[in-house]
XYZ file of C-alpha atoms in Angstrom:
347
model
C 142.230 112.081 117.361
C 142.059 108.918 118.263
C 143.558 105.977 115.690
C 141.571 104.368 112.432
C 142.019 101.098 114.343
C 140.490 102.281 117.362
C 137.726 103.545 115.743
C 137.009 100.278 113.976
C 136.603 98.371 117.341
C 133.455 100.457 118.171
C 132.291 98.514 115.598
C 132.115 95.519 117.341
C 131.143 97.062 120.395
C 127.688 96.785 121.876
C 125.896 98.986 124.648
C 123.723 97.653 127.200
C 119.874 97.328 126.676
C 117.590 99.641 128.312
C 113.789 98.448 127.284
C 114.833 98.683 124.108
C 112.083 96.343 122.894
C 109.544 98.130 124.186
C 110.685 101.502 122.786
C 110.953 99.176 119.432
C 107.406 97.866 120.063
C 105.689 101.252 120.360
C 107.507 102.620 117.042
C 106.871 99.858 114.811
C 103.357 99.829 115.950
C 103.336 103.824 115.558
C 104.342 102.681 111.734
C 102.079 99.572 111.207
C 99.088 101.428 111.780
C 98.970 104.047 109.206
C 100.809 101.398 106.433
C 98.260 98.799 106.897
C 95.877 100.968 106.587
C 97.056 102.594 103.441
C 98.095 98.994 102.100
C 94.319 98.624 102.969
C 93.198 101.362 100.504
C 95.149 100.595 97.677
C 97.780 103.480 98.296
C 101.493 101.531 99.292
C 102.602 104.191 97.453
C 101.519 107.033 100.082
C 103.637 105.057 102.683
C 106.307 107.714 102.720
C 104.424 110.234 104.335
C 102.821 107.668 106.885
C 106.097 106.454 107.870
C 108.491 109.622 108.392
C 105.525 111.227 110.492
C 105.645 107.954 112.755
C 109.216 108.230 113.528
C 107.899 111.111 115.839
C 107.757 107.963 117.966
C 111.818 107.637 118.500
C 111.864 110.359 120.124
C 111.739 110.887 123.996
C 111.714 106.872 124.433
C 113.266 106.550 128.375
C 111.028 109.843 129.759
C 107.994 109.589 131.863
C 104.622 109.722 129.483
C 104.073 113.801 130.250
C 107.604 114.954 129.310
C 107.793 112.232 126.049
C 104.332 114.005 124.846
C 105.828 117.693 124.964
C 109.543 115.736 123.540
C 107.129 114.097 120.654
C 105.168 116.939 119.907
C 108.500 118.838 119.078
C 109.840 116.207 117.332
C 106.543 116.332 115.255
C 107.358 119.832 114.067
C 110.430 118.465 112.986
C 109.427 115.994 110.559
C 106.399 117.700 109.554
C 108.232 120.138 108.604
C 110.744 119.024 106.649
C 108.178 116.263 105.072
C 105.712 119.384 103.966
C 108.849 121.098 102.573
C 110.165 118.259 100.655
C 105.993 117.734 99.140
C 106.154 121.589 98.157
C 109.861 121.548 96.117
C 108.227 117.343 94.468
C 104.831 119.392 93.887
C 107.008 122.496 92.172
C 109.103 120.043 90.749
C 112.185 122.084 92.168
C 114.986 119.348 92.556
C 118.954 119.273 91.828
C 120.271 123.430 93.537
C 116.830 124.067 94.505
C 116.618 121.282 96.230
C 120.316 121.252 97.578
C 120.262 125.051 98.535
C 116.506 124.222 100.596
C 117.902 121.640 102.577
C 121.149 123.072 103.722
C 119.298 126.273 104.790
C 116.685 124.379 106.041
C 119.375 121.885 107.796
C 121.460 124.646 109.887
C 117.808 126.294 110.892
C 116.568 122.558 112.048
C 119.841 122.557 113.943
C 119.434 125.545 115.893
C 115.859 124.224 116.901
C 116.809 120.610 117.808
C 119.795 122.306 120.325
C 116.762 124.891 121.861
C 114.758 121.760 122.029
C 116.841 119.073 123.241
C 115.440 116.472 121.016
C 117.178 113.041 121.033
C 117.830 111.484 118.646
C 119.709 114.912 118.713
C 120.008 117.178 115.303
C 118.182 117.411 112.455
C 118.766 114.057 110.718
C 115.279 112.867 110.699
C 113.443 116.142 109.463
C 116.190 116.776 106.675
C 116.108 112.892 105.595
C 112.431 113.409 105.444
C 112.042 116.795 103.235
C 114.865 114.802 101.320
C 113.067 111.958 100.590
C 109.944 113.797 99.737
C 111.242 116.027 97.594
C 112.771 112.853 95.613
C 109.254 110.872 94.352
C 106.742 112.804 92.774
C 103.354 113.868 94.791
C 100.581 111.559 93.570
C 98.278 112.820 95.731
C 97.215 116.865 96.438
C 99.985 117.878 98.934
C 97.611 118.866 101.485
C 96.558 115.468 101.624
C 100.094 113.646 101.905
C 100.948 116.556 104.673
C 98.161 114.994 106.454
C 99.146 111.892 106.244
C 102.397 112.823 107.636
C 100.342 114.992 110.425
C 98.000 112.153 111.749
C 100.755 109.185 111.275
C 102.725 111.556 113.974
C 99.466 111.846 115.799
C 99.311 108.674 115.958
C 102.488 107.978 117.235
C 102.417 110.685 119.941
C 99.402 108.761 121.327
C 100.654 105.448 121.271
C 103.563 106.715 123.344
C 101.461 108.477 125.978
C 99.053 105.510 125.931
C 101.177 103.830 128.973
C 99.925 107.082 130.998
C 96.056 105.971 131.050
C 97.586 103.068 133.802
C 98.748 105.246 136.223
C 97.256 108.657 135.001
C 99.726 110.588 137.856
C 99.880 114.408 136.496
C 103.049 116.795 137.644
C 102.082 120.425 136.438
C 105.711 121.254 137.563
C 107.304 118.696 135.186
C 109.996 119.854 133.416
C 112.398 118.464 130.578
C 115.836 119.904 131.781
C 117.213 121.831 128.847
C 119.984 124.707 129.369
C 118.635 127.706 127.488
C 121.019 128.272 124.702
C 122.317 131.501 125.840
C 126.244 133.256 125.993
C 128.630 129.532 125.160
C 126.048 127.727 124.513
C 124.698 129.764 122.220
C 127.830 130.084 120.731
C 128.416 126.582 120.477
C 124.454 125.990 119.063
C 125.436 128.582 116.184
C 128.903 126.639 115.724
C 127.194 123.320 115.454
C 124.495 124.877 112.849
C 127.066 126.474 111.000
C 128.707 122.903 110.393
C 125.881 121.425 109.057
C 125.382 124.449 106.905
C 128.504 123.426 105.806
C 128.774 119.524 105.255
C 125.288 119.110 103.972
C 125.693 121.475 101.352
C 128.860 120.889 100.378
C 127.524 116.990 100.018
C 124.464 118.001 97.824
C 126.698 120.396 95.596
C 129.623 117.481 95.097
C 126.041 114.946 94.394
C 124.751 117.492 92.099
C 127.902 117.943 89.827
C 128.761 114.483 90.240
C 125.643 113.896 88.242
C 124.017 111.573 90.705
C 120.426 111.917 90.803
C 120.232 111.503 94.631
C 122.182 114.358 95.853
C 119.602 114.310 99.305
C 121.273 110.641 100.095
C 124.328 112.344 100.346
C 123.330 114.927 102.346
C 121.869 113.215 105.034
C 124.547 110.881 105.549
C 126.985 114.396 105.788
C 124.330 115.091 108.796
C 124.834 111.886 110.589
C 128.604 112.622 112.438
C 127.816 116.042 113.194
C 125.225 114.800 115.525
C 127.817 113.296 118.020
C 128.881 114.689 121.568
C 132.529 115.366 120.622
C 135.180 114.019 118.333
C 135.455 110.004 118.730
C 131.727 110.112 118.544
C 131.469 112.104 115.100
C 133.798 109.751 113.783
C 132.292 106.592 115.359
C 128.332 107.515 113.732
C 130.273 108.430 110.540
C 132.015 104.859 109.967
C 129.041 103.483 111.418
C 127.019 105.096 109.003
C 129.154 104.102 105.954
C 129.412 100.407 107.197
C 125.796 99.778 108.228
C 124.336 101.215 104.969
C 126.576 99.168 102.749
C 125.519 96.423 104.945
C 121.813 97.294 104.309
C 122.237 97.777 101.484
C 123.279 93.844 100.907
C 119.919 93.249 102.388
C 117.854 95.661 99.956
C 119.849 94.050 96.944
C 118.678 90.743 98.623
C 114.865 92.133 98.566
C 114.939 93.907 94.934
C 117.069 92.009 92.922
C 115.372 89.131 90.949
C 117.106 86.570 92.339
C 115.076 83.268 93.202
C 115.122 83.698 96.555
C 114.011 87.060 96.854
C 110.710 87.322 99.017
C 108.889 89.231 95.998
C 109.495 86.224 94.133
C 107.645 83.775 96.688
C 104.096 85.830 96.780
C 103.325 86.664 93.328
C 101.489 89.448 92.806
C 101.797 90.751 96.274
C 105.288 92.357 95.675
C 103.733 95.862 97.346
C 102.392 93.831 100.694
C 105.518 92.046 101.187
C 107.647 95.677 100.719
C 105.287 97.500 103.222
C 105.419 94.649 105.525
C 109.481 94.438 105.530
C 108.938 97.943 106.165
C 107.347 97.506 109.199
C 109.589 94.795 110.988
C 112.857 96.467 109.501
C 111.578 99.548 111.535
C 110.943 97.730 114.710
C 114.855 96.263 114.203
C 115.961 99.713 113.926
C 114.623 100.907 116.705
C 115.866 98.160 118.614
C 119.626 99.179 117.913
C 118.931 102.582 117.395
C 120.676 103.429 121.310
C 122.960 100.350 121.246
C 124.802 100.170 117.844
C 124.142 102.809 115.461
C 125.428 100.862 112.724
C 123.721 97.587 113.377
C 120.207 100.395 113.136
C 121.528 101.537 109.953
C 121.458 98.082 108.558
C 117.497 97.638 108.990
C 116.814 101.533 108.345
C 118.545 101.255 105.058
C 116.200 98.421 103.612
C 113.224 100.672 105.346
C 114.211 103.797 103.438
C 114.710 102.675 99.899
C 111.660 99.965 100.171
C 109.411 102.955 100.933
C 111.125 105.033 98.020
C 110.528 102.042 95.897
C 106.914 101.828 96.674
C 106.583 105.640 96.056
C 108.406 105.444 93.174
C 109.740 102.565 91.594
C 113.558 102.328 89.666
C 116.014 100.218 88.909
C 116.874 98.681 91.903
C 120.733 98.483 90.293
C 121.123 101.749 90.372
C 119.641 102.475 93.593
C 121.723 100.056 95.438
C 124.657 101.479 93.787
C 123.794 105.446 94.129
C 122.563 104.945 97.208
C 126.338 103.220 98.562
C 128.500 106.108 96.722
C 126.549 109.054 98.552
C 126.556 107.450 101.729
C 130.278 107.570 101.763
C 130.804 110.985 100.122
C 128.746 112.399 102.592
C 129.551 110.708 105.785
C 132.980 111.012 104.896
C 132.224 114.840 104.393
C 130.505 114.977 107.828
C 133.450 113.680 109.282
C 136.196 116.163 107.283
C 133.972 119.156 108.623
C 134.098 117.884 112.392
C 137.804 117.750 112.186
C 137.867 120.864 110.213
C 135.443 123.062 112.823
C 135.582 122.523 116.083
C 133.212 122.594 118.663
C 133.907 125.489 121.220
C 135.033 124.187 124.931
């Protein structure tokens, strides 16, 4: 394994850019679509749903327009999925084990289908985040209704990315994504790898759960984020990553939510819910932008973009959100990154 202090310097480290402002561009207007519109309406609140179904648009960002569709549509299951799960255990009001032992199952079983898939971002990070962070606000709305908000914000975003396609409109019917069928090894490994999320994700909800926090998902999705890279320096890389970007989002949300004078809720009175929903929106298109490049530089804008939506969905003390929101971070990453060490991936 390699040293702490070599670790560390992939924090300063920056890869090369790749379009990654147009990749940006097409997310954050996947996102800006459905929140404006919902701003529109009087509903900031319903955000959630909009937003987690747009992030269908990460997915598949360098492929030609007829393999990103098919990569999108998958992806689309994914956080469909895990959104309509997370609106049945709020609408059931099933939280704290139910909501721990849901999300691990449902964690390893999103594992096994983003490895059959290929999806990249790879794992189940998004879709568990998502039934997560539904699960966590209470359903205003009849559930059918915020699924399909989640269904048409993905929609949405699935046509925005093929939209480049109506320039060109060039068809392959042989087109193929190249994905290795999970079969002998690789199956082997595929079970391994959904085994160790079984694993770290409920071992971080459990520890959240007795530790008497009361967001236990937090946790759990950070546990999520190392298992997600190719091999060991990477695991440990998105884990301290993870750990340092949050805490440096989380400077920004404190920045945003606490009533200091310079907060930007402060300068448009009585517009605190526009000026949330529209941070949203360019924190999202900042994410994206680093998403490939510096995963912990991402995690500094998708911090703010996470917890302003939860606010809007369901307002709290922004105190102890700042501070919950720092200590699961670290227990789970840091849990992530104990079970990567602890079970290996097969060679």
């Amino acid at each position: 394994m390699q040293s702490l202090k070599a670790h560390l310097r992939t924090l300063h480290s920056l890869a090369p850019a790749n379009k990654d402002n147009v990749s940006a561009a097409r997310v954050a207007f996947s996102v800006a679509v459905p929140s404006l519109v919902l701003l529109a309406v009087g509903r900031p609140d319903l955000m959630i749903y909009a937003v987690f179904g747009a992030l269908t648009g990460m997915y598949g960002r360098t492929e030609p327009h007829q393999l990103r569709l098919k990569h999108q549509g998958q992806a689309a299951v994914l956080l469909v999925g895990g959104l309509s799960v997370g609106v049945f255990l709020s609408v059931n009001q099933l939280h704290s084990w139910a909501l721990v032992a849901t999300e691990t199952v449902a964690a390893a079983a999103a594992s096994l289908f983003a490895d059959k898939a290929g999806l990249k971002p790879a794992g189940p990070f998004f879709g568990i985040l998502a039934l997560g962070a539904c699960a966590s606000v209470p359903t205003t709305v009849h559930w059918h209704t915020a699924v399909l908000i989640g269904a048409l914000s993905a929609a949405f975003s699935m046509a925005v990315g093929f939209g480049g396609w109506l320039r060109g409109r060039a068809w392959d019917p042989d087109a193929a994504r190249d994905i290795p069928a999970l079969r002998g090894a690789l199956g082997r490994a595929a079970g391994i790898h959904a085994a160790r999320y079984l694993t770290a994700v409920g071992a971080a909800g459990a520890v959240g759960v007795l530790s008497g926090s009361g967001h236990p998902h937090w946790a759990m999705a950070a546990a999520a984020v190392p298992l997600a890279g190719a091999d060991m320096p990477s695991s440990v890389h998105r884990g301290l990553h993870r750990i340092v970007g949050t805490l440096m989002g989380l400077v920004v949300v404190a920045g945003v939510l606490f009533p200091w004078d310079y907060s930007p809720l402060r300068a448009f009175p009585g517009h605190e819910t526009a000026v949330m929903a529209f941070l949203v929106i360019v924190l999202q298109f900042t994410t994206e932008l680093f998403m490939t490049r510096h995963y912990g530089l991402a995690m500094v804008s998708f911090t703010p973009v996470i917890l302003l939506m939860t606010q809007l969905a369901s307002p709290a003390d922004p105190v102890v959100l700042v501070t919950e929101r720092a200590a699961e971070t670290i227990l789970g990453a840091s849990l992530g990154i104990l079970v990567v060490v602890l079970i290996r991936r097969r060679r």
